Coordinates of C-alpha atoms and ligand atoms in Angstrom, one line a residue:
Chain I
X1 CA -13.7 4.1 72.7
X2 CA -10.4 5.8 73.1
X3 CA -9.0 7.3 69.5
X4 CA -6.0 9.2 68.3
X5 CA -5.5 10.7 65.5
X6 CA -3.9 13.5 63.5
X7 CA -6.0 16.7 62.4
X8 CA -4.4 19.0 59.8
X9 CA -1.1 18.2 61.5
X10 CA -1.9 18.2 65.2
X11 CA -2.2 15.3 67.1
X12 CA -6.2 15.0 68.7
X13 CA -6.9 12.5 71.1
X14 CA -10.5 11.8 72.2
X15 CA -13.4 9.6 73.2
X16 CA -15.8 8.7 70.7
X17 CA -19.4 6.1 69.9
X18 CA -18.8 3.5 67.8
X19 CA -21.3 4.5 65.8
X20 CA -20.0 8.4 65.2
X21 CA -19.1 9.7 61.5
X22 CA -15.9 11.1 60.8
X23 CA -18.0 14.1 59.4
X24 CA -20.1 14.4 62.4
X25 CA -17.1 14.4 64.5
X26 CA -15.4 16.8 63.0
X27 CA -17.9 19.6 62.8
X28 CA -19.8 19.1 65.8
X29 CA -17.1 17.8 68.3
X30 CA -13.9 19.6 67.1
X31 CA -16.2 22.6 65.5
X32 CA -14.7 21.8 61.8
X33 CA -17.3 23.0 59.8
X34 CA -15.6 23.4 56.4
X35 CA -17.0 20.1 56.2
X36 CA -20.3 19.8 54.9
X37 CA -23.0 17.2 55.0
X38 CA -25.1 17.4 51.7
X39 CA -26.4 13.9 51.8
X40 CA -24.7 11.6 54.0
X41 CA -24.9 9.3 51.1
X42 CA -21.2 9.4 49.1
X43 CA -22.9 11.7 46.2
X44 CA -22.3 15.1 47.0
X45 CA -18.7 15.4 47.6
X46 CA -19.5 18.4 50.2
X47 CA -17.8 16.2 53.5
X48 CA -14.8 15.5 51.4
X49 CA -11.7 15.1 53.3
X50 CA -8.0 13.9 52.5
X51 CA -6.9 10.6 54.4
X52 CA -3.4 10.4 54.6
X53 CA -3.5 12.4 51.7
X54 CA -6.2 11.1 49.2
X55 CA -9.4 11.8 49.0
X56 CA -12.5 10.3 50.5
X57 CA -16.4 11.2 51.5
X58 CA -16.1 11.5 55.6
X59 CA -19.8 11.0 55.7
X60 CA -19.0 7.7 55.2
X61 CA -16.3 6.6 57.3
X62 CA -16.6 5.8 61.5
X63 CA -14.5 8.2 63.3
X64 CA -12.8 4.9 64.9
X65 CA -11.5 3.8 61.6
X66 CA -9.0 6.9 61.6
X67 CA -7.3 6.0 64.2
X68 CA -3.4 6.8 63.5
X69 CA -4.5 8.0 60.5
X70 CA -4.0 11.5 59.2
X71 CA -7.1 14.1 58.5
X72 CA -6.9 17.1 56.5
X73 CA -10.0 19.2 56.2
X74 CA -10.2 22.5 54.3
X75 CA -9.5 24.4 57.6
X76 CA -6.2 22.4 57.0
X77 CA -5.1 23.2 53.8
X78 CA -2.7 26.0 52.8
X79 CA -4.5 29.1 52.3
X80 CA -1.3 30.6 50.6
X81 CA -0.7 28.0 48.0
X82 CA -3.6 30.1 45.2
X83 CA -6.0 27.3 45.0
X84 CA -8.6 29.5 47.2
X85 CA -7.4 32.9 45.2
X86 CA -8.0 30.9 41.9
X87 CA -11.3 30.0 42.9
X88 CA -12.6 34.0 44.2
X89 CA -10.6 34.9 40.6
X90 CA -12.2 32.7 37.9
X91 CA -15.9 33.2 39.7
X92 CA -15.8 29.2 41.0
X93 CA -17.8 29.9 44.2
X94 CA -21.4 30.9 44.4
X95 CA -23.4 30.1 47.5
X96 CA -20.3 28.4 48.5
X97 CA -21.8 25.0 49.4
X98 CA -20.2 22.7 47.5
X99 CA -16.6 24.8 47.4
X100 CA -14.2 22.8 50.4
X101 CA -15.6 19.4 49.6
X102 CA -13.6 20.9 45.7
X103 CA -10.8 22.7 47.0
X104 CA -9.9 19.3 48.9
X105 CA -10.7 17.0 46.1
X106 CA -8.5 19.3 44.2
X107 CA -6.0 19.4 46.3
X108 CA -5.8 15.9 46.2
X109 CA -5.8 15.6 42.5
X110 CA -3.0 18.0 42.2
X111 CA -1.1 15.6 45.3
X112 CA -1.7 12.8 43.0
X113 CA -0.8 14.5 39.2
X114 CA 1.0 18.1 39.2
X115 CA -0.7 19.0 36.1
X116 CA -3.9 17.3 35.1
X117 CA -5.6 17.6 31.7
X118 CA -9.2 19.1 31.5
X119 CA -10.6 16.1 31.8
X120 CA -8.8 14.5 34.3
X121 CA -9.6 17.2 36.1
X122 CA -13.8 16.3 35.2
X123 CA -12.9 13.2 36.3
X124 CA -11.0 13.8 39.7
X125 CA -14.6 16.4 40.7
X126 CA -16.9 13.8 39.5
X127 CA -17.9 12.9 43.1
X128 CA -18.5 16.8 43.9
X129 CA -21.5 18.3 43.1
X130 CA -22.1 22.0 42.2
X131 CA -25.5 23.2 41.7
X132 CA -25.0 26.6 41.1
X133 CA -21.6 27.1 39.0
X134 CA -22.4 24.6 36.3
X135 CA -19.0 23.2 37.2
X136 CA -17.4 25.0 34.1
X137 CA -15.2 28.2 36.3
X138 CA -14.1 25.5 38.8
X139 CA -12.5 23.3 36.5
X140 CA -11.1 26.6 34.9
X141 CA -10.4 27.6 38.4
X142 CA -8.3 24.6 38.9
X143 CA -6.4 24.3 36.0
X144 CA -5.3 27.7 36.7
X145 CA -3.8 27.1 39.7
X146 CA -2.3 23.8 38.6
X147 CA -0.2 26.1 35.5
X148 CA 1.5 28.0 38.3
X149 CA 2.0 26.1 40.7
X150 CA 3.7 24.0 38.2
X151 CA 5.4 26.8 37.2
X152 CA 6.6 27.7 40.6
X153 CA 8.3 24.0 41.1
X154 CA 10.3 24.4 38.3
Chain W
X1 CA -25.2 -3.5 77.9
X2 CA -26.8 -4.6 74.2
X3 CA -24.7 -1.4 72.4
X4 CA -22.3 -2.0 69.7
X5 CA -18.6 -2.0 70.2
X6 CA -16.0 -1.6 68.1
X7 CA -12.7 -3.6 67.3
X8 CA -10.0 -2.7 65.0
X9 CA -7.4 -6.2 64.8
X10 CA -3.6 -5.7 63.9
X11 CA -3.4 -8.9 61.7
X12 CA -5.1 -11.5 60.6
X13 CA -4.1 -13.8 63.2
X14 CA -5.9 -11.2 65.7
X15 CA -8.8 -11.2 63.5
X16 CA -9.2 -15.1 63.3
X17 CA -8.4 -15.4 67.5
X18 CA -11.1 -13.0 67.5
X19 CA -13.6 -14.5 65.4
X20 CA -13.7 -17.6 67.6
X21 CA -13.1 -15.9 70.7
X22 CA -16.4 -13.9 70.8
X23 CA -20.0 -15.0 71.5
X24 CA -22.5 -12.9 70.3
X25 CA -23.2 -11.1 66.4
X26 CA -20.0 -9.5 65.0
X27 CA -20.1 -7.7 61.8
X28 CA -18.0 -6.4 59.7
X29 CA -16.7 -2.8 58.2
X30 CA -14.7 -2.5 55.6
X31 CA -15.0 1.1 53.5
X32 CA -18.3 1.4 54.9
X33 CA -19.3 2.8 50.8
X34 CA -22.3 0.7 51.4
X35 CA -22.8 0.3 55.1
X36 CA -23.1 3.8 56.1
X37 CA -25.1 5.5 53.7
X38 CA -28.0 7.7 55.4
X39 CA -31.1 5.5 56.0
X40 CA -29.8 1.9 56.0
X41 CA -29.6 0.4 59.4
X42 CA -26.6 0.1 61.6
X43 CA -25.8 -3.3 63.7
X44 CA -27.1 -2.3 66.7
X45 CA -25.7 -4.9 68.6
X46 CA -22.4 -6.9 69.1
X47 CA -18.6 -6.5 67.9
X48 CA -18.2 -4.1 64.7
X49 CA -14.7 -5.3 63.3
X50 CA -13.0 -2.4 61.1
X51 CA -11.8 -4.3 58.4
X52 CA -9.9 -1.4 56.7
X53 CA -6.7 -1.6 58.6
X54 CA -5.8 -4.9 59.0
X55 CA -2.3 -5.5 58.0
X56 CA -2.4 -8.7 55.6
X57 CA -5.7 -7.6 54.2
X58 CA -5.2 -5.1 51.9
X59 CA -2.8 -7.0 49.0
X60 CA -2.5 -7.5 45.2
X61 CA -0.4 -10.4 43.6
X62 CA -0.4 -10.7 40.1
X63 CA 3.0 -12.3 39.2
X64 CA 2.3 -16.0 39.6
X65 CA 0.3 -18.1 37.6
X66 CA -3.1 -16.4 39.1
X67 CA -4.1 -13.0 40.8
X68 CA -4.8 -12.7 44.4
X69 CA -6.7 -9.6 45.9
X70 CA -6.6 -9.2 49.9
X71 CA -10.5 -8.4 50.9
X72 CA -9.6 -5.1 52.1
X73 CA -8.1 -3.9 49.3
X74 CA -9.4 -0.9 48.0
X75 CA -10.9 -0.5 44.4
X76 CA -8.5 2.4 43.5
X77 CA -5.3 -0.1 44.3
X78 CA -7.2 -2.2 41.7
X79 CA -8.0 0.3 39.4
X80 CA -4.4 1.4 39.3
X81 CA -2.1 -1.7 39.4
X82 CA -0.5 -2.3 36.5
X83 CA -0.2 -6.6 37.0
X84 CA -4.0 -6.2 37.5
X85 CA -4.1 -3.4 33.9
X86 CA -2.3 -6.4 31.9
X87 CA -3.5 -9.9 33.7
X88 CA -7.0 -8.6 33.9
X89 CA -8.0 -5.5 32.1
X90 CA -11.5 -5.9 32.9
X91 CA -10.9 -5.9 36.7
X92 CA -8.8 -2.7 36.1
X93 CA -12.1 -1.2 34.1
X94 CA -14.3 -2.7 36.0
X95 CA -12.6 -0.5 39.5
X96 CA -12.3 2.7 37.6
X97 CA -16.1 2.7 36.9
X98 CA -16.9 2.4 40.4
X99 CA -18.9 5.3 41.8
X100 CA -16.0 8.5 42.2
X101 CA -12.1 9.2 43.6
X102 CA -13.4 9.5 46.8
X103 CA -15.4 6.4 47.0
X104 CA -12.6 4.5 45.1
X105 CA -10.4 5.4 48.0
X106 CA -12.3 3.5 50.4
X107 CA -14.5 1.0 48.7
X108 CA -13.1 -2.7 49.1
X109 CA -13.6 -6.0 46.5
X110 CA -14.6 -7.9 49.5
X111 CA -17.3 -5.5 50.9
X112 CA -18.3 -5.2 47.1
X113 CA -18.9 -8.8 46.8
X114 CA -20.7 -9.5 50.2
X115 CA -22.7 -6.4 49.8
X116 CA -24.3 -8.4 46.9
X117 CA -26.0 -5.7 45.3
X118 CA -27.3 -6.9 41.9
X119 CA -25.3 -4.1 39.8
X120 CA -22.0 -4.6 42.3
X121 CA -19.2 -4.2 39.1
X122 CA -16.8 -6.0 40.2
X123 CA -18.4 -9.0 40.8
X124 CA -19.5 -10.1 36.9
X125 CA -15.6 -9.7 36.2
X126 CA -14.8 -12.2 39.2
X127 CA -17.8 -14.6 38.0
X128 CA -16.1 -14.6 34.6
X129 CA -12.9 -15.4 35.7
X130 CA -14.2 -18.7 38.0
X131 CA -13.0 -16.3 41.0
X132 CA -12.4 -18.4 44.4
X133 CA -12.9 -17.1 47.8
X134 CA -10.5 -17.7 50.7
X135 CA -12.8 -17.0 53.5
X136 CA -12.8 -17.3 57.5
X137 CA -15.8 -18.7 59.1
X138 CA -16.7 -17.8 62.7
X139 CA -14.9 -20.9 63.5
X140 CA -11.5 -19.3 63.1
X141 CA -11.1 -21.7 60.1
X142 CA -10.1 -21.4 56.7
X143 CA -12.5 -22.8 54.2
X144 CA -12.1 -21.7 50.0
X145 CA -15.2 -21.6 47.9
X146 CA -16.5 -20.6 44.6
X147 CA -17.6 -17.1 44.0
X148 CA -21.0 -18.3 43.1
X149 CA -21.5 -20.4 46.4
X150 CA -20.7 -17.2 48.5
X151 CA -24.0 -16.2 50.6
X152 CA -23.5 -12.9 52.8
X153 CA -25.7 -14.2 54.9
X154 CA -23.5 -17.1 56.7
X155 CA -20.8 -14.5 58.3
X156 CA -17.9 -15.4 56.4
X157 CA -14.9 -12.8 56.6
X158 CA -13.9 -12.5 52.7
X159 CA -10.1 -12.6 53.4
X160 CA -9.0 -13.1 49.9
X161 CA -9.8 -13.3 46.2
X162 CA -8.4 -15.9 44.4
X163 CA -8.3 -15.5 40.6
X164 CA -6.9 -19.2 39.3
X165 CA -4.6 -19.1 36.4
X166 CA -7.0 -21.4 34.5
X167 CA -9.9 -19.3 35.1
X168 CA -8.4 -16.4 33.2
X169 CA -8.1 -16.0 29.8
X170 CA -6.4 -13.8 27.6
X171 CA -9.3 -11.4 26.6
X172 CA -11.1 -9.4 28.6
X173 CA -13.4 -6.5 28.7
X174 CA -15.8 -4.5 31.2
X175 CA -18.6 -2.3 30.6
X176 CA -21.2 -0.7 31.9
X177 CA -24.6 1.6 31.4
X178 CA -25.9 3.4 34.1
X179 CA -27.8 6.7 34.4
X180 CA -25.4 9.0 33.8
X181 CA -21.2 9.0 32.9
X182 CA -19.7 9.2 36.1
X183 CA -20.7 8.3 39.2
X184 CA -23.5 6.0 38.8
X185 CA -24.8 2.4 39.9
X186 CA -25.2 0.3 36.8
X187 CA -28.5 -0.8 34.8
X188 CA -26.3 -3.5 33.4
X189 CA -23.3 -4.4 33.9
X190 CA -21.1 -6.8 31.6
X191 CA -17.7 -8.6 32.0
X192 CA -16.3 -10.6 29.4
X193 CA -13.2 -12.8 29.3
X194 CA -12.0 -14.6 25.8
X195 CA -9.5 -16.3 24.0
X196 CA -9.0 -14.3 20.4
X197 CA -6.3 -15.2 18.1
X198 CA -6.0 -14.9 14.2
X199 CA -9.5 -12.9 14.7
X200 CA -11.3 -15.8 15.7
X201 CA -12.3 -16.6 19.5
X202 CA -12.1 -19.7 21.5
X203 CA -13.0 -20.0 25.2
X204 CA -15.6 -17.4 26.0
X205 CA -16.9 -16.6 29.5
X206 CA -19.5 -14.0 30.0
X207 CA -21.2 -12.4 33.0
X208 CA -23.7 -9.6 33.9
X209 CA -25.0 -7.8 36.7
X210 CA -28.8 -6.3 37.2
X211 CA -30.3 -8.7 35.2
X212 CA -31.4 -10.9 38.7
X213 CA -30.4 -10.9 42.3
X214 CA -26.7 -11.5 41.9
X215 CA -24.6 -11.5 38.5
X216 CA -25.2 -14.5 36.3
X217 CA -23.4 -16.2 33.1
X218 CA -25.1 -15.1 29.6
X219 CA -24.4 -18.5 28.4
X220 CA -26.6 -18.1 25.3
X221 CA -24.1 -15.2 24.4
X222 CA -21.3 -17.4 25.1
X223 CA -21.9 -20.5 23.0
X224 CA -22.9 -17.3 19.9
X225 CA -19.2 -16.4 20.4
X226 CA -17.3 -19.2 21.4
X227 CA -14.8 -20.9 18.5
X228 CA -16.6 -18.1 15.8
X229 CA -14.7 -15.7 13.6
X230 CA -15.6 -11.9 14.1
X231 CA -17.5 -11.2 11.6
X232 CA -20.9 -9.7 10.6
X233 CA -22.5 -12.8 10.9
X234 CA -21.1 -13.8 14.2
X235 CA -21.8 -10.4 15.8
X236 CA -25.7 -10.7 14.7
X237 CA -25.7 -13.7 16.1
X238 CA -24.3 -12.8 19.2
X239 CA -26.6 -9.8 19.7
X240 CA -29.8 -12.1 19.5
X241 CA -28.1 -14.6 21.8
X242 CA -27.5 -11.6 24.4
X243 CA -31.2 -10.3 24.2
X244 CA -32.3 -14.1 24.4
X245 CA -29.6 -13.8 27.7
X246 CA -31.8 -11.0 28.9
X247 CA -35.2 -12.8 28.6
X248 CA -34.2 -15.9 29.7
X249 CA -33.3 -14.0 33.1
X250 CA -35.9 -11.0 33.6
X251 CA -38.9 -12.6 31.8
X252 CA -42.2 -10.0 32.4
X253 CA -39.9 -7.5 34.1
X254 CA -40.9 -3.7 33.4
X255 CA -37.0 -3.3 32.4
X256 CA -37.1 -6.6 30.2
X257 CA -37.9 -4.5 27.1
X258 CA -35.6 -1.7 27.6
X259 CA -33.0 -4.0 28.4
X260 CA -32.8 -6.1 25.6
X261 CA -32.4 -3.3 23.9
X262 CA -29.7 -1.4 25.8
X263 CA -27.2 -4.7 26.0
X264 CA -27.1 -4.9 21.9
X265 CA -25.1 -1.5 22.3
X266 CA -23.5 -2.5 25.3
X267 CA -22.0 -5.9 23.6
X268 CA -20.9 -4.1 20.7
X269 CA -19.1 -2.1 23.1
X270 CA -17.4 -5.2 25.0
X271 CA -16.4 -6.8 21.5
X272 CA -14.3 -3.8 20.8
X273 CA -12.7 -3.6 23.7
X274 CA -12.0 -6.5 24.1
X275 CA -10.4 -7.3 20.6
X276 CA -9.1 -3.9 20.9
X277 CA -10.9 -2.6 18.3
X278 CA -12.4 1.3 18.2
X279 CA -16.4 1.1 19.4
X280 CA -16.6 3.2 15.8
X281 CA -15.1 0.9 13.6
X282 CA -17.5 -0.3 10.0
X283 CA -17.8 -3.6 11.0
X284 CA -19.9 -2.7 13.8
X285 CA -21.4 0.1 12.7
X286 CA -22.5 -2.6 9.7
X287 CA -23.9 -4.8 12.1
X288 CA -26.7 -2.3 14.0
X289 CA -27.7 -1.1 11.0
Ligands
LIG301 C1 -21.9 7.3 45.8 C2 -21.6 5.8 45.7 C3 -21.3 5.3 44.4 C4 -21.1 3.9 44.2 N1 -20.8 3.5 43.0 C5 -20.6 2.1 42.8 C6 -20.3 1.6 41.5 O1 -20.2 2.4 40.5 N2 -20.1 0.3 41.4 C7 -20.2 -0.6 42.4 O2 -20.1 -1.7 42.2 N3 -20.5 -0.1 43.7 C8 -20.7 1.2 43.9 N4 -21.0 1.7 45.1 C9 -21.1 0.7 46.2 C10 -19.9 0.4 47.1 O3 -19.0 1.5 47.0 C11 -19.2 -0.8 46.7 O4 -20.1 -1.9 46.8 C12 -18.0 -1.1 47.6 O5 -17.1 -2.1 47.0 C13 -18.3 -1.6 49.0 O6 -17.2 -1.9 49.8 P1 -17.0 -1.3 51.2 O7 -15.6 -1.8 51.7 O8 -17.2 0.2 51.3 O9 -18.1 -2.0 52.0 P2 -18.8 -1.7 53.4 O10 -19.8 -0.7 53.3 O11 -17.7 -1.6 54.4 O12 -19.5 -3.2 53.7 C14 -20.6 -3.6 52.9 C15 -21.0 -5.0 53.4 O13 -20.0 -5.9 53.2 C16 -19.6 -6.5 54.4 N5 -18.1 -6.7 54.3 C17 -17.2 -5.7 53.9 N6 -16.0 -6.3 53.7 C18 -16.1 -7.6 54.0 C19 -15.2 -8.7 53.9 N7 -13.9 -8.6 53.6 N8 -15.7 -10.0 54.2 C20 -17.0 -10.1 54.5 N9 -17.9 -9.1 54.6 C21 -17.5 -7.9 54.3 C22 -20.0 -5.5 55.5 O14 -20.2 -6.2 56.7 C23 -21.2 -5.0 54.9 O15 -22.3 -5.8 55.2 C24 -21.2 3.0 45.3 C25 -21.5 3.5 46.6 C26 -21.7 4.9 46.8 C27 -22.0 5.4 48.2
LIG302 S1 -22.3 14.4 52.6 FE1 -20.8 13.0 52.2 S2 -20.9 12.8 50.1 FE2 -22.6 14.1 50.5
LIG303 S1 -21.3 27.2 44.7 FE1 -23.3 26.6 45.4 S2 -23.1 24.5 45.3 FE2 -21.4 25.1 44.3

């Protein structure tokens, strides 16, 4: 079937199977591959994209149930904005697995609440699993960021 | 052509139109939390209906005499209304425990309850509260029925939950103890819903999950509780009513031991919440020892 859609802000408009992921779609078809599949099973946290601006596990949604809906990948986010700097800074990325399925989740935590306590931030990465940084510099990572980019609003 | 297609309805009049229109298995998708994970089978045939965007689907009501939930609606809009937060609290608890942000984001009370997964945590909240279904057959037509009377297995489209101003009470508490703090599905599951007043209780209504197929009453526990003061007494009471709950339901079951165990903890923990009492405070601590 016939879908349209928006894809870190530009309008995509394709064929697709009924049965197709939104993760499979958008690495294999539009080449996307930020997003990673861990477990296709909503644990990992490693195909996390925003929807419309929140986030969700894209390994669990039909590429068909986007439709007029819009996608924002890591590809998508703003590479300016520190979150990435923060994360090379405070030593949050390792083998790198795990680390757009966080920087999206993050993002939209910090969409959601400009500056999140510790453990709201534990709570917002609960559904993104690490298995190399022991989770401690990420959360650092994004606390970081959150103090200045609360600072720069101001 | 045997493949599945797909249809994604405007309204709920399209839906229903729908429903009656086509010959032939339709299923539905609402989040797809539970459909889509790796390894359980796809339809493979007929009509796939995407639940998720319907316009008239996705709703929460709280400021009449009851509470009514649109099937689509997602367990973060639950977990973050605040007519839900004060109506409800449970429901409210019961949302933010489910699995993480992401799956909260997508995750619907109607695929919840006609998953029917044992350990589904909303569903002992909505057993409590003598939750109603509005539902749509493959008729096209309306027909309401109890929570407990609900069976996946006859195709009905969960349009609505109904919560009846009678069936809720001004109590209520949610917990939960599964493998590890966040993100988990739970061992046991337990909803509570009370009149309190003057520190004694009246009406009590108590469900759980994982202790059978689909989430029962502890009606043992509730007749321990029901018109009692809280006090040491009461509570010891209670816990032996709970674990006599537990082997009334899983008698001979591997988990029978370790559960009767593990909801003794987990009570104590509902008490307080729902009295508003701290899970530390002496009279409980008094009561375990
Ligand atoms: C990582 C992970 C963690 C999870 N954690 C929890 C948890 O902590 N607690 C918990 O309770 N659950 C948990 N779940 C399970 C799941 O998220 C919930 O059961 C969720 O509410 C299912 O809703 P859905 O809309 O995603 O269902 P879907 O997957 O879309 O559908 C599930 C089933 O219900 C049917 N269906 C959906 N909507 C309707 C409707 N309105 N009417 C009739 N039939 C319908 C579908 O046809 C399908 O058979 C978890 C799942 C994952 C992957
Ligand atoms: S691949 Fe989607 S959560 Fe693991
Ligand atoms: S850096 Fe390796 S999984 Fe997180």
């Amino acid at each position: 079937m016939k879908v349209s859609l928006e894809i870190n802000g530009q309008a995509v408009e394709t064929e697709v199977s009924a049965a197709l992921r939104l993760s499979r779609f958008l690495r294999d078809v539009l080449g996307l591959t930020g997003v990673k599949e861990g477990c296709c099973e909503g644990e990992c946290g490693a195909c996390t994209v925003l929807l419309d601006g929140k986030p969700i596990n894209s390994c669990l949604m039909l590429t068909f149930q986007a439709a007029g809906r819009e996608v924002t990948t890591v590809e998508g986010l703003d590479g300016s904005s520190g979150l990435q700097d923060a994360f090379l800074q405070l030593g949050a990325v390792q083998c790198g697995y795990c680390t757009p399925g966080m920087l999206v989740a993050a993002e939209g935590l910090l969409l959601d609440k400009s500056s999140p306590s510790e453990a709201e931030i534990r709570h917002a990465l609960a559904g993104n699993i690490c298995r190399c940084t022991g989770f401690e510099t990420i959360v650092q990572a994004v606390a970081a960021h959150a103090a200045t980019r609360e600072g720069a609003c101001r | 052509m045997s493949e599945t297609s797909v249809a994604a309805p405007a309204d709920l009049a399209e839906l229903r139109a729908m429903l009656s229109a086509v010959a032939g298995p339709i299923n539905f998708i609402g989040g797809g939390t539970d459909m889509l994970i790796a390894g359980r089978p796809m339809p493979a045939v007929g009509l796939l209906i995407d639940l998720s965007r319907i316009a008239g689907m996705a709703f929460i009501c709280a400021d009449d005499g009851g509470i009514r939930v649109g099937g689509a609606t997602t367990v973060a809009a639950i977990a973050a209304h605040r007519g839900i937060a004060t109506r409800l609290p449970a429901l409210a608890e019961a949302a933010a425990q489910c699995g993480s942000v992401q799956i909260r984001n997508r995750a619907t009370i109607g695929g919840n309850i006609a998953n029917a997964a044992p350990a589904a945590d909303l569903v002992p909240v909505l057993v409590a509260a003598k939750a109603r279904l509005g539902c749509i057959g493959r008729d096209g037509a309306s027909r309401e029925l109890a929570i407990c009377d609900y069976a996946p297995d006859r195709g009905f489209l969960i349009a609505e939950v109904i919560l009846p101003r009678d069936g809720l009470l001004p109590r209520s508490a949610f917990v939960k103890l599964g493998p590890r703090l966040d993100l988990s599905i739970s061992r046991l599951n337990i909803a509570l819903l009370a009149e309190f007043q003057d520190g004694r209780f009246g009406d009590v209504r108590i469900a759980a999950g994982a202790l059978g197929p689909r989430p029962l009453r502890l009606r043992i526990a509730e007749a321990a509780l029901a018109g009692r003061k809280l006090e040491h007494a009461t509570l010891r009471d209670f816990l032996a009513a709970l674990a006599a709950d537990v082997d009334a339901a899983i008698p001979g079951r591997n988990s029978q031991a370790y559960k009767r165990r593990a909801i003794s903890g987990l009570g104590l923990d509902l008490i307080a919440q729902a009295v508003g009492l701290s899970p530390r405070d002496q009279l409980f601590e008094d009561v375990v020892q």
